[in-house]
CSV table of C-alpha atoms in Angstrom, one decimal:
chain,number,residue,atom,x,y,z
A,1,UNK,CA,-64.1,-50.6,-127.3
A,2,UNK,CA,-63.4,-54.3,-128.2
A,3,UNK,CA,-66.3,-56.6,-127.6
A,4,UNK,CA,-65.8,-60.3,-127.1
A,5,UNK,CA,-68.2,-62.6,-128.8
A,6,UNK,CA,-70.5,-64.7,-126.6
A,7,UNK,CA,-72.0,-68.1,-127.3
A,8,UNK,CA,-75.2,-68.0,-129.3
A,9,UNK,CA,-75.8,-71.7,-129.7
A,10,UNK,CA,-74.0,-75.0,-129.3
A,11,UNK,CA,-74.8,-78.0,-131.5
A,12,UNK,CA,-73.8,-81.6,-131.3
A,13,UNK,CA,-73.2,-83.2,-134.7
A,14,UNK,CA,-75.7,-85.9,-135.7
A,15,UNK,CA,-75.2,-89.1,-137.7
A,16,UNK,CA,-76.6,-89.2,-141.2
A,17,UNK,CA,-76.0,-91.0,-144.5
A,18,UNK,CA,-75.3,-89.2,-147.8
A,19,UNK,CA,-74.1,-89.9,-151.3
A,20,UNK,CA,-74.2,-93.6,-152.2
A,21,UNK,CA,-74.1,-94.7,-148.5
A,22,UNK,CA,-71.4,-92.6,-146.7
A,23,UNK,CA,-71.9,-92.6,-143.0
A,24,UNK,CA,-70.9,-89.2,-141.6
A,25,UNK,CA,-71.9,-86.7,-138.9
A,26,UNK,CA,-73.7,-83.4,-139.7
A,27,UNK,CA,-72.7,-80.4,-137.5
A,28,UNK,CA,-75.5,-78.3,-139.1
A,29,UNK,CA,-77.6,-78.3,-142.2
A,30,UNK,CA,-81.0,-77.6,-143.7
A,31,UNK,CA,-83.0,-76.9,-140.5
A,32,UNK,CA,-80.4,-74.2,-139.4
A,33,UNK,CA,-80.9,-71.9,-142.4
A,34,UNK,CA,-80.5,-68.9,-142.2
A,35,UNK,CA,-78.8,-69.1,-138.8
A,36,UNK,CA,-75.4,-69.8,-140.3
A,37,UNK,CA,-75.7,-67.5,-143.4
A,38,UNK,CA,-73.7,-67.6,-145.7
A,39,UNK,CA,-73.0,-71.2,-144.8
A,40,UNK,CA,-75.4,-74.1,-145.5
A,41,UNK,CA,-74.0,-77.2,-143.9
A,42,UNK,CA,-70.9,-78.8,-142.4
A,43,UNK,CA,-70.3,-82.5,-142.6
A,44,UNK,CA,-67.7,-84.5,-140.6
A,45,UNK,CA,-66.7,-87.7,-142.4
A,46,UNK,CA,-64.2,-89.7,-140.3
A,47,UNK,CA,-64.0,-93.4,-139.9
A,48,UNK,CA,-61.6,-96.3,-139.4
A,49,UNK,CA,-63.9,-98.6,-141.4
A,50,UNK,CA,-63.8,-98.3,-145.2
A,51,UNK,CA,-67.3,-99.6,-145.5
A,52,UNK,CA,-68.5,-96.3,-144.0
A,53,UNK,CA,-67.1,-94.2,-146.9
A,54,UNK,CA,-65.9,-96.2,-149.9
A,55,UNK,CA,-69.3,-95.9,-151.8
A,56,UNK,CA,-68.6,-92.2,-151.9
A,57,UNK,CA,-70.4,-89.5,-153.7
A,58,UNK,CA,-70.8,-90.6,-157.4
A,59,UNK,CA,-71.6,-88.1,-160.2
A,60,UNK,CA,-74.0,-85.4,-159.1
A,61,UNK,CA,-74.7,-81.8,-159.9
A,62,UNK,CA,-74.2,-78.5,-158.0
A,63,UNK,CA,-75.3,-75.0,-158.8
A,64,UNK,CA,-75.4,-71.7,-156.8
A,65,UNK,CA,-73.0,-72.8,-154.1
A,66,UNK,CA,-69.4,-73.5,-153.1
A,67,UNK,CA,-68.2,-76.8,-151.6
A,68,UNK,CA,-65.1,-76.7,-149.4
A,69,UNK,CA,-63.4,-80.1,-148.8
A,70,UNK,CA,-60.7,-80.3,-146.1
A,71,UNK,CA,-58.9,-83.6,-145.7
A,72,UNK,CA,-56.8,-84.4,-142.6
A,73,UNK,CA,-56.2,-88.2,-143.2
A,74,UNK,CA,-56.7,-90.3,-146.3
A,75,UNK,CA,-57.3,-89.5,-149.9
A,76,UNK,CA,-60.4,-88.3,-151.8
A,77,UNK,CA,-60.4,-88.8,-155.6
A,78,UNK,CA,-62.4,-86.3,-157.6
A,79,UNK,CA,-63.4,-85.6,-161.2
A,80,UNK,CA,-65.8,-83.2,-162.9
A,81,UNK,CA,-67.7,-82.2,-166.1
A,82,UNK,CA,-65.0,-79.6,-166.9
A,83,UNK,CA,-62.4,-82.4,-167.3
A,84,UNK,CA,-60.7,-81.7,-163.9
A,85,UNK,CA,-59.6,-84.6,-161.8
A,86,UNK,CA,-57.2,-85.3,-159.0
A,87,UNK,CA,-56.7,-86.4,-155.4
A,88,UNK,CA,-57.3,-84.4,-152.2
A,89,UNK,CA,-54.8,-85.8,-149.8
A,90,UNK,CA,-53.9,-85.4,-146.1
A,91,UNK,CA,-53.7,-81.7,-145.2
A,92,UNK,CA,-55.1,-80.5,-148.6
A,93,UNK,CA,-58.1,-78.4,-149.3
A,94,UNK,CA,-60.3,-78.0,-152.3
A,95,UNK,CA,-62.5,-74.9,-152.7
A,96,UNK,CA,-65.0,-75.5,-155.5
A,97,UNK,CA,-67.2,-72.8,-156.8
A,98,UNK,CA,-70.1,-74.5,-158.6
A,99,UNK,CA,-71.6,-71.3,-159.9
A,100,UNK,CA,-73.7,-71.9,-163.0
A,101,UNK,CA,-73.3,-75.6,-162.8
A,102,UNK,CA,-70.9,-78.4,-162.5
A,103,UNK,CA,-71.3,-82.2,-162.3
A,104,UNK,CA,-68.7,-84.0,-160.3
A,105,UNK,CA,-67.9,-87.0,-158.1
A,106,UNK,CA,-65.9,-87.4,-154.8
A,107,UNK,CA,-64.7,-90.8,-153.8
A,108,UNK,CA,-63.0,-91.2,-150.4
A,109,UNK,CA,-60.3,-93.8,-150.3
A,110,UNK,CA,-58.8,-93.5,-146.8
A,111,UNK,CA,-55.1,-94.0,-145.9
A,112,UNK,CA,-53.1,-97.3,-146.0
A,113,UNK,CA,-54.6,-98.2,-142.6
A,114,UNK,CA,-58.2,-97.5,-143.8
A,115,UNK,CA,-58.6,-94.3,-141.9
A,116,UNK,CA,-60.6,-91.4,-143.4
A,117,UNK,CA,-60.8,-88.0,-141.8
A,118,UNK,CA,-62.2,-84.9,-143.4
A,119,UNK,CA,-64.8,-82.2,-143.5
A,120,UNK,CA,-67.0,-80.6,-146.2
A,121,UNK,CA,-68.5,-77.2,-145.8
A,122,UNK,CA,-71.1,-75.7,-148.2
A,123,UNK,CA,-71.2,-71.9,-148.6
A,124,UNK,CA,-74.0,-70.1,-150.4
A,125,UNK,CA,-73.5,-67.7,-153.3
A,126,UNK,CA,-75.3,-64.3,-153.6
A,127,UNK,CA,-77.9,-64.0,-156.4
A,128,UNK,CA,-75.5,-61.9,-158.5
A,129,UNK,CA,-72.9,-64.7,-158.5
A,130,UNK,CA,-75.0,-67.9,-158.6
A,131,UNK,CA,-74.5,-68.2,-162.4
A,132,UNK,CA,-70.8,-67.3,-162.4
A,133,UNK,CA,-68.3,-69.5,-164.2
A,134,UNK,CA,-67.4,-72.6,-162.1
A,135,UNK,CA,-63.8,-72.8,-160.7
A,136,UNK,CA,-61.6,-74.8,-158.4
A,137,UNK,CA,-58.9,-73.7,-156.0
A,138,UNK,CA,-57.0,-76.8,-155.2
A,139,UNK,CA,-54.4,-76.2,-152.4
A,140,UNK,CA,-51.8,-78.7,-151.3
A,141,UNK,CA,-50.9,-79.0,-147.7
A,142,UNK,CA,-47.4,-77.5,-148.1
A,143,UNK,CA,-48.9,-74.2,-149.4
A,144,UNK,CA,-51.0,-73.7,-146.2
A,145,UNK,CA,-49.0,-71.5,-143.7
A,146,UNK,CA,-48.9,-72.5,-140.1
A,147,UNK,CA,-48.3,-70.0,-137.3
A,148,UNK,CA,-47.0,-71.1,-133.9
A,149,UNK,CA,-47.7,-68.6,-131.1
A,150,UNK,CA,-45.5,-68.1,-128.1
A,151,UNK,CA,-47.8,-70.3,-125.9
A,152,UNK,CA,-47.6,-73.1,-128.5
A,153,UNK,CA,-51.0,-72.5,-130.2
A,154,UNK,CA,-50.8,-73.6,-133.8
A,155,UNK,CA,-52.9,-72.0,-136.6
A,156,UNK,CA,-53.2,-73.3,-140.1
A,157,UNK,CA,-54.4,-70.4,-142.3
A,158,UNK,CA,-56.4,-71.8,-145.2
A,159,UNK,CA,-58.4,-68.7,-146.0
A,160,UNK,CA,-58.3,-65.2,-144.4
A,161,UNK,CA,-55.6,-63.9,-142.1
A,162,UNK,CA,-54.0,-64.8,-138.8
A,163,UNK,CA,-50.6,-63.9,-137.2
A,164,UNK,CA,-49.6,-61.8,-140.1
A,165,UNK,CA,-50.1,-64.6,-142.6
A,166,UNK,CA,-52.6,-64.8,-145.4
A,167,UNK,CA,-54.2,-68.1,-146.5
A,168,UNK,CA,-53.7,-69.4,-150.1
A,169,UNK,CA,-57.5,-69.5,-150.8
A,170,UNK,CA,-58.4,-66.0,-152.0
A,171,UNK,CA,-60.9,-63.9,-153.9
A,172,UNK,CA,-64.0,-65.6,-152.3
A,173,UNK,CA,-67.2,-63.5,-152.5
A,174,UNK,CA,-68.4,-63.9,-149.0
A,175,UNK,CA,-65.1,-62.8,-147.5
A,176,UNK,CA,-64.6,-66.0,-145.5
A,177,UNK,CA,-62.0,-67.1,-143.0
A,178,UNK,CA,-61.1,-70.7,-142.5
A,179,UNK,CA,-58.5,-71.6,-139.8
A,180,UNK,CA,-57.4,-74.9,-138.3
A,181,UNK,CA,-56.4,-74.2,-134.7
A,182,UNK,CA,-54.8,-76.3,-131.9
A,183,UNK,CA,-54.5,-74.8,-128.4
A,184,UNK,CA,-52.3,-76.7,-126.0
A,185,UNK,CA,-53.1,-77.5,-122.4
A,186,UNK,CA,-53.6,-74.6,-119.9
A,187,UNK,CA,-53.5,-72.0,-122.6
A,188,UNK,CA,-55.7,-69.2,-124.1
A,189,UNK,CA,-56.3,-68.1,-127.7
A,190,UNK,CA,-57.9,-64.9,-128.8
A,191,UNK,CA,-58.6,-64.1,-132.4
A,192,UNK,CA,-60.1,-60.9,-134.0
A,193,UNK,CA,-63.3,-61.3,-135.9
A,194,UNK,CA,-65.1,-59.0,-138.3
A,195,UNK,CA,-68.2,-57.2,-137.0
A,196,UNK,CA,-71.4,-58.5,-138.7
A,197,UNK,CA,-69.8,-61.8,-139.9
A,198,UNK,CA,-71.2,-65.2,-138.9
A,199,UNK,CA,-68.5,-67.0,-136.9
A,200,UNK,CA,-68.5,-70.6,-135.6
A,201,UNK,CA,-66.0,-73.1,-134.2
A,202,UNK,CA,-66.2,-76.8,-134.7
A,203,UNK,CA,-64.2,-79.0,-132.3
A,204,UNK,CA,-62.4,-81.9,-133.9
A,205,UNK,CA,-60.2,-83.0,-131.0
A,206,UNK,CA,-60.1,-82.6,-127.3
A,207,UNK,CA,-62.1,-79.9,-125.4
A,208,UNK,CA,-62.0,-76.2,-124.7
A,209,UNK,CA,-63.8,-73.5,-122.9
A,210,UNK,CA,-65.2,-70.9,-125.3
A,211,UNK,CA,-66.0,-67.3,-124.1
A,212,UNK,CA,-65.6,-68.4,-120.5
A,213,UNK,CA,-69.2,-69.6,-120.6
A,214,UNK,CA,-71.0,-72.9,-119.7
A,215,UNK,CA,-72.4,-74.1,-123.0
A,216,UNK,CA,-76.1,-74.9,-123.5
A,217,UNK,CA,-76.1,-77.7,-126.0
A,218,UNK,CA,-79.2,-78.0,-128.2
A,219,UNK,CA,-80.3,-81.4,-129.6
A,220,UNK,CA,-83.4,-82.9,-131.2
A,221,UNK,CA,-85.5,-85.9,-130.3
A,222,UNK,CA,-88.3,-86.9,-132.7
A,223,UNK,CA,-88.6,-83.4,-134.0
A,224,UNK,CA,-88.6,-81.7,-130.6
A,225,UNK,CA,-85.8,-79.4,-129.6
A,226,UNK,CA,-84.2,-79.8,-126.1
A,227,UNK,CA,-81.5,-77.9,-124.3
A,228,UNK,CA,-78.9,-79.1,-121.8
A,229,UNK,CA,-76.8,-76.8,-119.8
A,230,UNK,CA,-73.4,-78.5,-119.2
A,231,UNK,CA,-72.0,-79.0,-115.7
A,232,UNK,CA,-68.5,-78.0,-116.9
A,233,UNK,CA,-67.6,-75.1,-119.2
A,234,UNK,CA,-66.0,-77.3,-121.9
A,235,UNK,CA,-67.1,-78.0,-125.5
A,236,UNK,CA,-65.8,-81.4,-126.7
A,237,UNK,CA,-65.1,-83.3,-129.9
A,238,UNK,CA,-67.7,-83.2,-132.7
A,239,UNK,CA,-69.5,-80.2,-131.2
A,240,UNK,CA,-70.1,-76.8,-132.8
A,241,UNK,CA,-70.1,-73.3,-131.2
A,242,UNK,CA,-72.0,-70.5,-133.0
A,243,UNK,CA,-71.0,-67.1,-131.7
A,244,UNK,CA,-73.0,-63.9,-131.2
A,245,UNK,CA,-71.6,-60.7,-132.9
A,246,UNK,CA,-68.4,-59.1,-131.7
A,247,UNK,CA,-64.8,-58.1,-132.4
A,248,UNK,CA,-63.0,-61.2,-131.2
A,249,UNK,CA,-63.5,-64.8,-130.0
A,250,UNK,CA,-61.7,-66.5,-127.2
A,251,UNK,CA,-61.0,-70.1,-126.1
A,252,UNK,CA,-59.1,-71.6,-123.2
A,253,UNK,CA,-58.0,-75.0,-122.1
A,254,UNK,CA,-57.1,-76.8,-118.8
A,255,UNK,CA,-55.8,-80.3,-118.7
A,256,UNK,CA,-56.6,-81.2,-122.3
A,257,UNK,CA,-55.7,-79.5,-125.6
A,258,UNK,CA,-58.3,-78.6,-128.1
A,259,UNK,CA,-58.3,-78.5,-131.9
A,260,UNK,CA,-61.1,-76.8,-133.9
A,261,UNK,CA,-62.0,-75.3,-137.2
A,262,UNK,CA,-62.8,-71.6,-136.9
A,263,UNK,CA,-64.9,-70.4,-139.8
A,264,UNK,CA,-66.5,-67.1,-140.6
A,265,UNK,CA,-68.1,-65.3,-143.5
A,266,UNK,CA,-70.2,-62.3,-144.5
A,267,UNK,CA,-74.0,-63.1,-144.4
A,268,UNK,CA,-75.8,-62.8,-147.7
A,269,UNK,CA,-79.3,-62.1,-146.4
A,270,UNK,CA,-81.2,-63.3,-149.4
A,271,UNK,CA,-84.0,-65.9,-149.8
A,272,UNK,CA,-82.8,-69.5,-150.0
A,273,UNK,CA,-84.5,-72.1,-152.2
A,274,UNK,CA,-82.7,-75.4,-151.6
A,275,UNK,CA,-83.1,-78.9,-153.0
A,276,UNK,CA,-80.4,-81.5,-152.7
A,277,UNK,CA,-77.1,-80.2,-154.3
A,278,UNK,CA,-78.7,-77.0,-155.8
A,279,UNK,CA,-79.3,-73.8,-153.9
A,280,UNK,CA,-81.0,-70.9,-155.6
A,281,UNK,CA,-83.1,-67.9,-154.5
A,282,UNK,CA,-86.5,-69.1,-155.8
A,283,UNK,CA,-88.4,-72.3,-156.4
A,284,UNK,CA,-88.7,-71.4,-160.1
A,285,UNK,CA,-84.9,-71.2,-160.3
A,286,UNK,CA,-84.7,-74.7,-158.7
A,287,UNK,CA,-87.2,-76.1,-161.2
A,288,UNK,CA,-85.2,-74.6,-164.1
A,289,UNK,CA,-82.0,-76.1,-162.8
A,290,UNK,CA,-83.3,-79.6,-162.5
A,291,UNK,CA,-85.1,-79.4,-165.9
A,292,UNK,CA,-81.8,-78.4,-167.4
A,293,UNK,CA,-80.1,-81.3,-165.6
A,294,UNK,CA,-82.6,-83.7,-167.1
A,295,UNK,CA,-82.4,-82.4,-170.6
A,296,UNK,CA,-78.6,-82.1,-170.8
A,297,UNK,CA,-78.3,-78.3,-170.7
A,298,UNK,CA,-77.2,-77.9,-167.1
A,299,UNK,CA,-73.5,-77.3,-167.9
A,300,UNK,CA,-72.9,-73.8,-169.2
A,301,UNK,CA,-69.1,-73.9,-169.6
A,302,UNK,CA,-67.2,-76.1,-172.0
A,303,UNK,CA,-64.5,-78.5,-171.0
A,304,UNK,CA,-61.0,-77.1,-170.6
């Protein structure tokens, strides 16, 4: 019997500053580990003011994780210690596996009108793969298949499967799915999900009703958690829905369309030791990583 997922939690993204002074909103992060296992954080960087993002994310290290950058408007210039460099433009995605270690920079540039819109997701790596060889999967917009269902729902398949199409990002250890979905007004969308996988939706435009439930939005004030049961059953822009386990998720709309990122992955279930851009299993492994960064032995792979 097919079981529909129910809402486990609803989170409103919160303003924060990262990098050299980039103003963004964090949908979830440090305090939610291991609730989103295998995922570590999701940042929403969108602005019409270049001063919010042009300082960017200058050279910094990563080890033990994957960073997934999805750009919808504007450009992000990037370069790394392996000699890779390029531009992530509107509709493109970059799936970077830091593995044993990489030093890189990401510098948002916006579009000709100064608009920047994108998202960065961090995914953990299991202990057996934390020291794997670093790699990139850079995918241009035209390579991402888009499915249009009979009711007008549009699905961009970045990773995983939908509507008989397979996304171009493949061979990822935690068996993730990453879809960009737009459901038109007065419509319904149902998508199968793998049992035991963590599944969440992050609304980036409009509003929708998930699981036919009234959401209970959690938020924090001065370190105290509060909950607010909404009067209407809609989840709106810049809000995240984390689902309970089940075989499928469902969303419906009324007088307004909804666009959201649907992301899922297989939980790792291992200890997490996390400091800044490095995520390992133990505090000792963290100490070694930063000692290596300071003494110049952090990078294990030679330049291409």
